[in-house]
CSV table of C-alpha atoms and ligand atoms in Angstrom, one decimal:
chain,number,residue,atom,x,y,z
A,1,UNK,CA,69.5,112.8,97.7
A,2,UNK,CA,68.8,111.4,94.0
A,3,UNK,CA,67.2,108.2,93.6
A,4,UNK,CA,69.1,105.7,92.6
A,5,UNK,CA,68.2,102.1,90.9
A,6,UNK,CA,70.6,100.5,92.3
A,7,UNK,CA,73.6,100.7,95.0
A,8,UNK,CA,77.1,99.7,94.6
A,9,UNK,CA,77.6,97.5,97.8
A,10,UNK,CA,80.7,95.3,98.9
A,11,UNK,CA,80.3,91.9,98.4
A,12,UNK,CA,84.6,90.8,99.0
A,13,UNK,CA,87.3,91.7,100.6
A,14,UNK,CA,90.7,90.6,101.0
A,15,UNK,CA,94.1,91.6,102.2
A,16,UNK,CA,97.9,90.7,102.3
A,17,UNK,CA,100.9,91.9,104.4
A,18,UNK,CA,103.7,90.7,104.4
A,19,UNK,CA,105.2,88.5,106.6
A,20,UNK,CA,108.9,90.5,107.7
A,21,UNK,CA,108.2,92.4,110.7
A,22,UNK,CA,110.0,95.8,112.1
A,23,UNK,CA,109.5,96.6,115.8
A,24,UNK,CA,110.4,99.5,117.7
A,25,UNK,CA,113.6,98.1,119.0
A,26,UNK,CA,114.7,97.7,115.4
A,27,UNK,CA,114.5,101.5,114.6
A,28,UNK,CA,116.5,102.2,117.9
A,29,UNK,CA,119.1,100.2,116.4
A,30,UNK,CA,119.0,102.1,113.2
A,31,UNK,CA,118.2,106.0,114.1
A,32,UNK,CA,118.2,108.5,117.4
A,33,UNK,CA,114.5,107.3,118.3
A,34,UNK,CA,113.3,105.1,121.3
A,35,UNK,CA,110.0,102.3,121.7
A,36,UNK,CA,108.3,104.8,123.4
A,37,UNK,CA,108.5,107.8,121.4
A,38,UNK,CA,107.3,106.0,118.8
A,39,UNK,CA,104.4,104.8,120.6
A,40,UNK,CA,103.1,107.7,122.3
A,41,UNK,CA,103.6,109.5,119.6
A,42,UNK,CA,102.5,108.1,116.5
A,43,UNK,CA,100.3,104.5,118.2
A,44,UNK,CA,102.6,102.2,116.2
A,45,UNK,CA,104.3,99.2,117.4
A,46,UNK,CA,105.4,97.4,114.3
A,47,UNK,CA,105.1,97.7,110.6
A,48,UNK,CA,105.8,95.4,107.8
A,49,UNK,CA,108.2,95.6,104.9
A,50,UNK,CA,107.7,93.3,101.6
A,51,UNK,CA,111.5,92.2,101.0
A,52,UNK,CA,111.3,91.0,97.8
A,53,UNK,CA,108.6,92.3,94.9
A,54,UNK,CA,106.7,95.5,94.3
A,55,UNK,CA,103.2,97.2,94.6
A,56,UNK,CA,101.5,94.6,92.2
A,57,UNK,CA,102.6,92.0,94.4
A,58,UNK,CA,101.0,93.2,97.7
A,59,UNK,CA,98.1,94.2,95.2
A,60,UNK,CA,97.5,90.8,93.6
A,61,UNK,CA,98.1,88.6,96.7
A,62,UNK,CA,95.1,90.6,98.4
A,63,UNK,CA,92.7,90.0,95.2
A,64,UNK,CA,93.7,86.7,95.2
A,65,UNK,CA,92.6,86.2,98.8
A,66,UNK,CA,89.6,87.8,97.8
A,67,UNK,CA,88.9,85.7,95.1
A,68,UNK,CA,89.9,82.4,97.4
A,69,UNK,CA,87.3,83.8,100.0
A,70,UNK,CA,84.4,84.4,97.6
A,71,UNK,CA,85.2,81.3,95.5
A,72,UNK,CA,85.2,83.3,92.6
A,73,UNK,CA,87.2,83.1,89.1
A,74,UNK,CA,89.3,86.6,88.2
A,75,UNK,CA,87.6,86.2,84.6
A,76,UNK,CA,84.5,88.0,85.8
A,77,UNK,CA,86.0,91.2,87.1
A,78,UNK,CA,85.7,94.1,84.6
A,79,UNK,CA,87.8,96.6,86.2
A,80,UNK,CA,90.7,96.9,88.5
A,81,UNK,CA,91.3,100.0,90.1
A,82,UNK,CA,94.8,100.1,91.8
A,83,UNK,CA,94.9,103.3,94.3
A,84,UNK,CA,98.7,103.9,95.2
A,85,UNK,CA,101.8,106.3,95.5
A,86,UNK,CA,104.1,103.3,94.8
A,87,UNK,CA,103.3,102.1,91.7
A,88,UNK,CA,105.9,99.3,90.4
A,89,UNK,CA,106.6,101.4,87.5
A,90,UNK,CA,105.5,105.2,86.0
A,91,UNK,CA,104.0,102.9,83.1
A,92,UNK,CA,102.5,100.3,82.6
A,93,UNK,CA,99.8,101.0,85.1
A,94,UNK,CA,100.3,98.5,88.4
A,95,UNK,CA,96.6,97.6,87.4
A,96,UNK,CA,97.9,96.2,84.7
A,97,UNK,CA,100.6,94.0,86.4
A,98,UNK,CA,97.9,92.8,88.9
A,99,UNK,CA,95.3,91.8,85.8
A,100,UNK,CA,98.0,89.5,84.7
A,101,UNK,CA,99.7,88.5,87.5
A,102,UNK,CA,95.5,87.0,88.7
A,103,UNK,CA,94.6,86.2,84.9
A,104,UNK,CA,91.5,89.0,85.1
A,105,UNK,CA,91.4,88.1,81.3
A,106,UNK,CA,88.1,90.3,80.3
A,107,UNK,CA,89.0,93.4,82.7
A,108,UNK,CA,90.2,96.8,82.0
A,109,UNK,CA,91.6,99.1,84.5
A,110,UNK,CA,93.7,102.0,85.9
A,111,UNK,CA,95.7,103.5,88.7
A,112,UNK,CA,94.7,106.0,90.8
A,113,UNK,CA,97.1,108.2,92.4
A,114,UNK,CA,95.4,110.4,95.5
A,115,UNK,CA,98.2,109.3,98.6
A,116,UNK,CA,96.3,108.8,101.3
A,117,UNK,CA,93.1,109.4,100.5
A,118,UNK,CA,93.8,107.1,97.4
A,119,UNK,CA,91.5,104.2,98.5
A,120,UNK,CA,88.3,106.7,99.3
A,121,UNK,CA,89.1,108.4,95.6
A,122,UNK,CA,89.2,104.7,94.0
A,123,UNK,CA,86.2,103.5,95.9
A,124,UNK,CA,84.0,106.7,95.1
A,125,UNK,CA,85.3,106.0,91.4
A,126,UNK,CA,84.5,101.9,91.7
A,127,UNK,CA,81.0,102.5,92.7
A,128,UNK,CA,80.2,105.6,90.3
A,129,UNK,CA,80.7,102.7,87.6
A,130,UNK,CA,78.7,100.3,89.3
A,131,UNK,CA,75.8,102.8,89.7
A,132,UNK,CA,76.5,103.9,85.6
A,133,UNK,CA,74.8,100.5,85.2
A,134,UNK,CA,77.5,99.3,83.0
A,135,UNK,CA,79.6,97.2,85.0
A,136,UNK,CA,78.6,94.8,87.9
A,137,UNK,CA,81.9,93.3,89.1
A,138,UNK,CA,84.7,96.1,89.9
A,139,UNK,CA,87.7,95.2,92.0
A,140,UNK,CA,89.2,98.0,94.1
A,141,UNK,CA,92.4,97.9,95.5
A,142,UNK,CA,94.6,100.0,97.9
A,143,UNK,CA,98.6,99.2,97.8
A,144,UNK,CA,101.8,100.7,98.5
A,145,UNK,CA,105.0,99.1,99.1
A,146,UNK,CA,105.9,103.0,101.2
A,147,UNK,CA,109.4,100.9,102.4
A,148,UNK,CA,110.6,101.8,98.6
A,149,UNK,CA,110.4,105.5,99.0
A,150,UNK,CA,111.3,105.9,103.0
A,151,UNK,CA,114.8,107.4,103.8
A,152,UNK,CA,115.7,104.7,106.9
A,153,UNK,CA,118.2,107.5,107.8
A,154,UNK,CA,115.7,110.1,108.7
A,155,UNK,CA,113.8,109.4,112.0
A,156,UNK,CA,111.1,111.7,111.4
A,157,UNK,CA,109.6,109.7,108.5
A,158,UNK,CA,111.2,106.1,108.9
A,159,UNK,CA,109.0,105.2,111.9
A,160,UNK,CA,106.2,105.7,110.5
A,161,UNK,CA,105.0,103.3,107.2
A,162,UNK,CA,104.8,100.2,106.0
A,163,UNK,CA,104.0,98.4,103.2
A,164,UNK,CA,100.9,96.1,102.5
A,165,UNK,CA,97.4,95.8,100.0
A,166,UNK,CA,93.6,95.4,100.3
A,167,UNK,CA,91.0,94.6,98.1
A,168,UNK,CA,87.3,95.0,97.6
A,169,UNK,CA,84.8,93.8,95.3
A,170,UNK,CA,81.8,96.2,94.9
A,171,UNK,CA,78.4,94.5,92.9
A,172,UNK,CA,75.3,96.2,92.5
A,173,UNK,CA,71.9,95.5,94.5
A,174,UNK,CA,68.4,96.5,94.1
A,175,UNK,CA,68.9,97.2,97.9
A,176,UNK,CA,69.9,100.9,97.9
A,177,UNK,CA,69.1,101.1,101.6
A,178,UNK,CA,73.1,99.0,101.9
A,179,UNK,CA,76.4,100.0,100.2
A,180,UNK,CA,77.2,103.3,98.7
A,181,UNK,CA,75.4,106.5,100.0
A,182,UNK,CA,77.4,109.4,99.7
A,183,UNK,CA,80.8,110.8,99.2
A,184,UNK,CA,82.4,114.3,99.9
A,185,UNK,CA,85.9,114.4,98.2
A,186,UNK,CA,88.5,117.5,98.1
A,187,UNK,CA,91.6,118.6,96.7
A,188,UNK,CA,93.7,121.3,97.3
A,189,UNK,CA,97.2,121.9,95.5
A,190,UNK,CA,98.2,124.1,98.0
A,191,UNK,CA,99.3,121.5,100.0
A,192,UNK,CA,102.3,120.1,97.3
A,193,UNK,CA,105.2,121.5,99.2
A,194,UNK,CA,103.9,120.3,102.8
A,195,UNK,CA,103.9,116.5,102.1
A,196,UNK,CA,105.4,115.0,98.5
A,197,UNK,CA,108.6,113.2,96.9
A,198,UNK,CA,110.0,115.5,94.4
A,199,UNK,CA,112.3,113.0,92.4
A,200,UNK,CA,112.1,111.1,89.6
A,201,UNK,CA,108.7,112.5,88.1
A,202,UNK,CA,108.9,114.8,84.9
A,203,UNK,CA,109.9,118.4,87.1
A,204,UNK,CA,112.7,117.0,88.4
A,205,UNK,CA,113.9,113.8,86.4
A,206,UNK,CA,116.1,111.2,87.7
A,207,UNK,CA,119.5,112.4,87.5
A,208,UNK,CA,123.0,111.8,90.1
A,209,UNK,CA,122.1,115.5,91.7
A,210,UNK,CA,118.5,114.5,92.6
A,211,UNK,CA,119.8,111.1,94.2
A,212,UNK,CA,122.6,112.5,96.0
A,213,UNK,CA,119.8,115.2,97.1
A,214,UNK,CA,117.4,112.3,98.1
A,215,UNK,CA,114.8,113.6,96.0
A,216,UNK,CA,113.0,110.0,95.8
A,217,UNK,CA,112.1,109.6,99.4
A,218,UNK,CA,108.9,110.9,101.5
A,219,UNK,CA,109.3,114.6,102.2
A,220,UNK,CA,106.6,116.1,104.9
A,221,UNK,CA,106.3,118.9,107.2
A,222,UNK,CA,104.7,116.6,109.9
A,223,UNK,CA,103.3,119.0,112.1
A,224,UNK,CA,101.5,121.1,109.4
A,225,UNK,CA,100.0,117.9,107.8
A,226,UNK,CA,99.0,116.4,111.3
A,227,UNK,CA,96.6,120.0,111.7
A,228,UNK,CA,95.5,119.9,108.7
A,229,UNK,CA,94.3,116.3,108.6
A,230,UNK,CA,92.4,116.8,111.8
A,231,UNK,CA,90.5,119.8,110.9
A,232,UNK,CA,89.9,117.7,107.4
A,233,UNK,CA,88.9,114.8,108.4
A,234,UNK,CA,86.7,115.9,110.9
A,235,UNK,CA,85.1,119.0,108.5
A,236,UNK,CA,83.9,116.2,105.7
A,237,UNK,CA,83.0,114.0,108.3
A,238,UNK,CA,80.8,116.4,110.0
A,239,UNK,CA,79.2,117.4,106.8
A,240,UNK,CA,78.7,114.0,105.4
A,241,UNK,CA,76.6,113.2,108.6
A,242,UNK,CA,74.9,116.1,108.4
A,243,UNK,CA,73.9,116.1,104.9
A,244,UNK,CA,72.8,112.6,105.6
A,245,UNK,CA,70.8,113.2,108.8
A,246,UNK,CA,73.7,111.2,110.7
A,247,UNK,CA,74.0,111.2,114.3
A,248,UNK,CA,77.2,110.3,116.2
A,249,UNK,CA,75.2,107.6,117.6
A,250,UNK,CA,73.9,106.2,114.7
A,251,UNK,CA,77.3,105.6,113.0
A,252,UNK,CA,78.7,102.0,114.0
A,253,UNK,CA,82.0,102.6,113.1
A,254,UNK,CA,84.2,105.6,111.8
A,255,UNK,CA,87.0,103.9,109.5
A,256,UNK,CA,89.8,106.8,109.6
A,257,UNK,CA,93.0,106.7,107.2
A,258,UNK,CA,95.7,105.2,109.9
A,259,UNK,CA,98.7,108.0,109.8
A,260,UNK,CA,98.9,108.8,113.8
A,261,UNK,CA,96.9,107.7,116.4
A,262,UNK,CA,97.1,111.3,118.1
A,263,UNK,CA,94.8,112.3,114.8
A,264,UNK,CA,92.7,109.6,114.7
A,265,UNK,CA,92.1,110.5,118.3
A,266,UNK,CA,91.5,114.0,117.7
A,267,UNK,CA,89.6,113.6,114.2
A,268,UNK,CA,87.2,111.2,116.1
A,269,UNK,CA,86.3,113.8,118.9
A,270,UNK,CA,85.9,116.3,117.3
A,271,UNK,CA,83.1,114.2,115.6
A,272,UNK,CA,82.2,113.0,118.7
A,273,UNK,CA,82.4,109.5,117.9
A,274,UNK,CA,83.1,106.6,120.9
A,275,UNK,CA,86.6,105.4,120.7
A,276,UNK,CA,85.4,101.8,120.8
A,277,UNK,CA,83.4,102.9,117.4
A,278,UNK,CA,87.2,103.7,115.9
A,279,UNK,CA,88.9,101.7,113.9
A,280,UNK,CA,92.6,101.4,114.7
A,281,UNK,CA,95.2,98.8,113.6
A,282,UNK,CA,98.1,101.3,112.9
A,283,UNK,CA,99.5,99.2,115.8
A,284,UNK,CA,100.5,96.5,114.0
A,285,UNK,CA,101.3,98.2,110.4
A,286,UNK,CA,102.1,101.7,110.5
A,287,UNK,CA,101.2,104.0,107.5
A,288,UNK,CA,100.5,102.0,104.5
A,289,UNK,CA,98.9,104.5,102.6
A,290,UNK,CA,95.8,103.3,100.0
A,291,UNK,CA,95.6,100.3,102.3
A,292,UNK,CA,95.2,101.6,105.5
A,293,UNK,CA,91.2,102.0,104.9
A,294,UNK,CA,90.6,98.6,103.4
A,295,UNK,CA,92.7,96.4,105.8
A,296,UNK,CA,90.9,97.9,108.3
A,297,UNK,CA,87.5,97.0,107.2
A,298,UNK,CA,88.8,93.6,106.1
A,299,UNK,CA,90.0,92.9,109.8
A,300,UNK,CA,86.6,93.9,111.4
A,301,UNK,CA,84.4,92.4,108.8
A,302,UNK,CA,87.0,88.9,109.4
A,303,UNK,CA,87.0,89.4,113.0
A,304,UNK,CA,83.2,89.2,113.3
A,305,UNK,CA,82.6,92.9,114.3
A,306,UNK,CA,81.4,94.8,111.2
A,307,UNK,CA,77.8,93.3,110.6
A,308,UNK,CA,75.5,94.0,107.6
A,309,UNK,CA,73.8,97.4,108.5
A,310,UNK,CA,76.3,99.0,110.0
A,311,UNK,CA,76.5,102.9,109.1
A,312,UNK,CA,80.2,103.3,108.9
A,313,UNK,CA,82.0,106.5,107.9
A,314,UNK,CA,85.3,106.4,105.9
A,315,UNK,CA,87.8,109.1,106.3
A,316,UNK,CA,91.6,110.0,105.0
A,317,UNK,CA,93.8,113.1,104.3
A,318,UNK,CA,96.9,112.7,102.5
A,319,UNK,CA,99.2,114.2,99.9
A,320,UNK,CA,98.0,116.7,97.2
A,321,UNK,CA,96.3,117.9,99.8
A,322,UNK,CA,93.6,115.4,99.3
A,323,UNK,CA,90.7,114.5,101.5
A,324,UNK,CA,87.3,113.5,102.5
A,325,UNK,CA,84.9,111.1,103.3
A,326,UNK,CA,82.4,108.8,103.0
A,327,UNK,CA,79.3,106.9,104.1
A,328,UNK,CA,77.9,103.6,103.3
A,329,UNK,CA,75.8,101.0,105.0
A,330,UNK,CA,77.9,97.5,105.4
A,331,UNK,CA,76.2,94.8,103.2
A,332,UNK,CA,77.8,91.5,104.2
B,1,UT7,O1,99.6,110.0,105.8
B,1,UT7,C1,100.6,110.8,105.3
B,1,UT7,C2,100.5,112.0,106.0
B,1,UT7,N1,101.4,112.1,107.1
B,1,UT7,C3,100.9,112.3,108.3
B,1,UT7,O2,99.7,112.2,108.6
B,1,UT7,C4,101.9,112.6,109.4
B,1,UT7,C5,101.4,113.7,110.3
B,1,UT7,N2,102.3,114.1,111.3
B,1,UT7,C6,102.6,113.3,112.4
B,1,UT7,O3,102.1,112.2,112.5
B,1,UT7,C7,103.6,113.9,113.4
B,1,UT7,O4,103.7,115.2,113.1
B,1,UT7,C8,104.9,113.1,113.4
B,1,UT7,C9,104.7,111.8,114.0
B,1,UT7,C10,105.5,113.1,112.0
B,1,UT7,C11,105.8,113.9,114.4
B,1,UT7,O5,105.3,114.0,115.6
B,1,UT7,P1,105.2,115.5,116.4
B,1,UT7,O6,104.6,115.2,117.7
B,1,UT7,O7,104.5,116.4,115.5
B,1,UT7,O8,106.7,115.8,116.6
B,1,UT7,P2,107.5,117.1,116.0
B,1,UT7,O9,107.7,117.0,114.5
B,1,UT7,O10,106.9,118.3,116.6
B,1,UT7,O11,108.9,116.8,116.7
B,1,UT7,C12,109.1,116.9,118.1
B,1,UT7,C13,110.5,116.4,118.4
B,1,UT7,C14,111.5,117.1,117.6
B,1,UT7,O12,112.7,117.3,118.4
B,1,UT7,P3,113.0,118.8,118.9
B,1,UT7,O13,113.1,119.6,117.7
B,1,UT7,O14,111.9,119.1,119.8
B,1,UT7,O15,114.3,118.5,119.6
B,1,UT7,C15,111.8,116.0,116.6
B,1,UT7,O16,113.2,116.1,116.1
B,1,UT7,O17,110.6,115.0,118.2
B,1,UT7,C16,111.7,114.7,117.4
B,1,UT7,N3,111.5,113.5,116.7
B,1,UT7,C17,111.8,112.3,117.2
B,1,UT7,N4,112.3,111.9,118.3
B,1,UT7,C18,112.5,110.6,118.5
B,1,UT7,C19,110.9,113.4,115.4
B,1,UT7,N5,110.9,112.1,115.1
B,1,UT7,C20,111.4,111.4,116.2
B,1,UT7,C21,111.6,110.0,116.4
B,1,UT7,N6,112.1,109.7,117.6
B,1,UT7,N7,111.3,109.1,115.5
């Protein structure tokens, strides 16, 4: 690898979901599914659903928790990278709603739009600036309220996202044995009729034909999408560790995007990683898109079981297609 001066290394994290819950039981009331389907199927129990706001709310409440936990003033962020499918509106940017909604009064900033794999895209992004030397304090954030583009009539997709946001802050250090080490990101257009929502955007502009269609809500061919995230997932993975001399057992933790546990499961043997080195909390929230990856590592790092040093491997597939992964050494 190149020499680098310095590493871009995470120094905060924070999160938000929101409070309203929806179990199992509630989509039996709703569609032709049961608890148990769900569970073996997919791993999820509950989800939850922001009832009143939009993506820049989920995305500011998890910076300001940040903030809160670092005792830090917005002021000194420079940029805000918002990673999500759900922005509030086409334009402005949601990263624009979040600067004012936290007063970041000297940042600039953009969305990033990569479904899934949005986070991983926005945190390669954050810490290419950090390593340009220009900036030292850039907030990255993965959010998407995914409850305002889910048909709750189809049973296929309804079960399976959620809505929430996390947040980290990535600083530079001398110390390029922690943070960043190395990224291997894909996209592959051929994937645009398997997973997308047609509606709304400038191919298909809103009009009564593409609402009565339900052209604005979650299309996916589950099955296809569930072998290629697998073989994905598990490719990048595999090369990542290889191009970085990476052995199963040195890896403390492999952080996967949380869409099914069945791929999770499969993604992380075919790497041969332990299960108790997965992360999982698609349990309790479901699919929430750009956040799945962060409020993962902002659980384990809160619960006391990510520790500074810890070679930890992030992974997602999603929409586009889009995929990859990538390494980094934990620094808090
Ligand atoms: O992050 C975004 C990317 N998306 C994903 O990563 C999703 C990837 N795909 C998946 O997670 C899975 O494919 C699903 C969870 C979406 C579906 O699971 P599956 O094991 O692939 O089921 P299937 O699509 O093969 O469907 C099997 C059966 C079907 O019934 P028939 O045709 O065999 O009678 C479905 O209609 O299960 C039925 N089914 C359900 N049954 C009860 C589908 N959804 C449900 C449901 N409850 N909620």
């Amino acid at each position: 690898m190149s020499e680098k001066k310095v590493s871009a290394v995470i120094t905060g994290v924070g999160m938000y979901v929101p409070e309203k819950v929806l179990d199992n039981a509630y989509f039996e009331s709703i569609v032709d599914t049961t608890d148990e389907w769900i569970r073996t199927r997919t791993g999820i129990s509950e989800r939850r659903i922001l009832e009143n706001g939009a993506t820049s709310n989920l995305a500011a409440e998890a910076a300001k928790d940040l903030l809160k936990s670092k005792n830090m003033k917005a002021e000194e962020i420079e940029v805000i990278i918002v990673a999500t499918v759900t922005p509030d509106m086409f334009f402005p940017a949601t990263a624009c709603l979040v600067q004012e909604k936290i007063g970041a009064n000297n940042a600039w900033g953009f969305d990033l739009s990569a479904a899934c794999s949005g986070f991983l895209f926005a945190y390669q992004t954050g810490c290419s600036l950090i390593e340009s030397g220009k900036y030292k304090k850039v907030l990255v954030i993965g959010a998407d309220k995914m409850s305002s583009i889910v048909d709750y009539t189809d049973r296929n997709n309804c079960i399976l996202f959620g809505d929430a946001g996390a947040a980290i802050l990535l600083e530079p250090t001398n110390d390029t044995s922690i943070g960043y080490q190395d990224s291997l990101l894909r996209i592959d257009g051929s994937g645009k009729e398997i997973l997308n929502m047609k509606g709304g955007g400038s191919l298909n502009p809103p009009s009564h034909e593409t609402v009565d269609k339900g052209m604005h809500y979650i299309f996916q061919d589950g099955k296809t999408v569930f072998k290629f995230a697998v073989k994905g997932m598990a490719e990048v993975s595999l090369d990542i560790m290889q191009k970085n001399g990476l052995k199963s057992e040195d890896i403390a933790y492999l952080v996967p995007h949380q869409a099914n546990l069945r791929i999770i499961n499969a993604t992380a043997e075919r790497m041969g990683i332990d299960k108790e080195k997965v992360m999982i909390n698609i349990n309790k929230y479901g699919n929430t898109t750009a956040a799945t990856i962060p409020l993962c590592l902002v659980e384990y790092y809160r619960d006391g079981k990510l520790k500074k040093g810890d070679k930890i491997i992030l992974a997602a597939f999603g929409a586009g297609y889009t995929w990859g992964a990538s390494y980094l050494v934990w620094g808090m």
